[in-house]
PDB file of C-alpha atoms in Angstrom:
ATOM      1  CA  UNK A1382    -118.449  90.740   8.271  1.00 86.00           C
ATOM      2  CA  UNK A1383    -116.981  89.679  11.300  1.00 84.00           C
ATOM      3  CA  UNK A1384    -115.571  93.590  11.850  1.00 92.00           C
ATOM      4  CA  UNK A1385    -119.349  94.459  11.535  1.00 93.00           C
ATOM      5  CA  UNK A1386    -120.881  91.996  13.925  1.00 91.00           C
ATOM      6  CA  UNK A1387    -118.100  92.660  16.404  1.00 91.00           C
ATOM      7  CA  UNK A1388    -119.401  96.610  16.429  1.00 96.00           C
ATOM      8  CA  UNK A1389    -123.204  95.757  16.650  1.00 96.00           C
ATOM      9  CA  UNK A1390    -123.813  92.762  19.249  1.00 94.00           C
ATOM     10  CA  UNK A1391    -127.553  92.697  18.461  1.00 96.00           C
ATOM     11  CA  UNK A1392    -126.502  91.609  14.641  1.00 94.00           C
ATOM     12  CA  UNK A1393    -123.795  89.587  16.052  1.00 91.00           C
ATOM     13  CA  UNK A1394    -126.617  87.673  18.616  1.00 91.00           C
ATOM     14  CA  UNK A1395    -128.924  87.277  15.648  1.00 92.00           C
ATOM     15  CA  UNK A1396    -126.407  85.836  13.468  1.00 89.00           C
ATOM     16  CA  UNK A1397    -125.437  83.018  16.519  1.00 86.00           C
ATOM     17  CA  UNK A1398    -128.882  82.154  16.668  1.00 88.00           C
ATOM     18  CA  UNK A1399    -129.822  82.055  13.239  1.00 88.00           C
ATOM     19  CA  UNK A1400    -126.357  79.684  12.540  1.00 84.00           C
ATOM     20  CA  UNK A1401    -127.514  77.229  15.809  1.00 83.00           C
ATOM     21  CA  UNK A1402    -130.958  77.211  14.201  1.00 85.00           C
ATOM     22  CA  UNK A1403    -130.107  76.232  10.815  1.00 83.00           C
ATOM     23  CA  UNK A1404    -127.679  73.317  12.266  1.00 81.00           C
ATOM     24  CA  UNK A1405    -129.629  72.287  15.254  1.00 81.00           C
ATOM     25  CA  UNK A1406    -131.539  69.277  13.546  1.00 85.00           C
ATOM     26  CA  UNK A1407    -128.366  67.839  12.522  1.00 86.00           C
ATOM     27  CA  UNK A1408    -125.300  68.504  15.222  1.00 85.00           C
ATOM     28  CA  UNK A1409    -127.291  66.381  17.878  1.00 86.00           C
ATOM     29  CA  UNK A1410    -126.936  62.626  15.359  1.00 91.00           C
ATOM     30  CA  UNK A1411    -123.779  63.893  13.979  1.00 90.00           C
ATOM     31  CA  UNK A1412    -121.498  64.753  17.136  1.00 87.00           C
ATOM     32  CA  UNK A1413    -122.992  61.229  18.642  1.00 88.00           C
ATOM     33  CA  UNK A1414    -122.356  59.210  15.402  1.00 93.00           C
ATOM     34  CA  UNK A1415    -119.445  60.721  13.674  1.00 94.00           C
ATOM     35  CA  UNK A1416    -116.433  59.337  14.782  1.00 95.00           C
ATOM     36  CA  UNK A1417    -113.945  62.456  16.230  1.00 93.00           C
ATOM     37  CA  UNK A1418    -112.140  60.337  18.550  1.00 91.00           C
ATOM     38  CA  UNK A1419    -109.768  59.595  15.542  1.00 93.00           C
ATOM     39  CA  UNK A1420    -108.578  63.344  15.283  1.00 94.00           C
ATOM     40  CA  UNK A1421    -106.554  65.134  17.243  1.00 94.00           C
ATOM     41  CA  UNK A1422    -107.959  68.654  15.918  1.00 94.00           C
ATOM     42  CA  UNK A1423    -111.249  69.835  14.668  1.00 91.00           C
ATOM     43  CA  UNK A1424    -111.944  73.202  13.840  1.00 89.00           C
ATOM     44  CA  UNK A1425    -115.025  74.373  13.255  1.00 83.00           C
ATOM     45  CA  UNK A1426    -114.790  77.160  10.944  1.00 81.00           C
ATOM     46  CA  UNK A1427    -118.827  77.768  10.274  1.00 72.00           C
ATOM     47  CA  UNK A1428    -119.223  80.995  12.586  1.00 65.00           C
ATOM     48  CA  UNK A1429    -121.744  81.404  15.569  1.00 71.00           C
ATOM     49  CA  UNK A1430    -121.252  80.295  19.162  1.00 76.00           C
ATOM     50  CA  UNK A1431    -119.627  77.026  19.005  1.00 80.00           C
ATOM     51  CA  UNK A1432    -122.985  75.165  19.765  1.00 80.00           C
ATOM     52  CA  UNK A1433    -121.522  72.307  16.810  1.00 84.00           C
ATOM     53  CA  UNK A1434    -117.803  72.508  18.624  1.00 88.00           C
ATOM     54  CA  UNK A1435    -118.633  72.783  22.336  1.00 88.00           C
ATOM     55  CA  UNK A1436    -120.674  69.091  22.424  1.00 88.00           C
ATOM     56  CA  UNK A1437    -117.927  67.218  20.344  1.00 91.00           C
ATOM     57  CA  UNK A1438    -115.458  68.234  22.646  1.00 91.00           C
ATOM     58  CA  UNK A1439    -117.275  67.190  25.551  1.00 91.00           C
ATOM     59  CA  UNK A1440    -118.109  63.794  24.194  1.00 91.00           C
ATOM     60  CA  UNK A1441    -114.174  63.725  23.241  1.00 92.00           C
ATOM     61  CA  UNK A1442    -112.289  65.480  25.955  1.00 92.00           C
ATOM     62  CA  UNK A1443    -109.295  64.508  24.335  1.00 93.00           C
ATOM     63  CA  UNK A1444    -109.558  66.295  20.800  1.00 92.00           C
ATOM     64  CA  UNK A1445    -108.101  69.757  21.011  1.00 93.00           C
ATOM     65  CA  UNK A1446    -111.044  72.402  19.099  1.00 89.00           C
TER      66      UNK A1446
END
């Protein structure tokens, strides 16, 4: 899959948007209420842009993503 989106960035822009729009309702209460700061690492493994990753790690710059 990720071979395919690679070759066809329309697909691959689709697919970011259609991942941010299925999790956008929930990343906003879960990176403020979830508590990160007690990792070191997170990975986010779900696919897309990094809209979930990107605001953890700038509530907690210290986490490596």
């Amino acid at each position: 899959m990720w071979t395919r989106l690679a070759e066809r960035p329309e697909a691959a822009r689709l697919f970011d948007e259609a991942m941010q729009g299925l999790t956008q309702g929930v990343n906003g209460p879960l990176t403020t209420n979830y508590p990160f700061e007690k990792f070191g690492w997170i990975v986010d493994v779900g696919g897309g842009n990094g809209s979930f990753l990107l605001p953890v790690v700038e509530r907690h710059p210290a986490i490596r993503a």
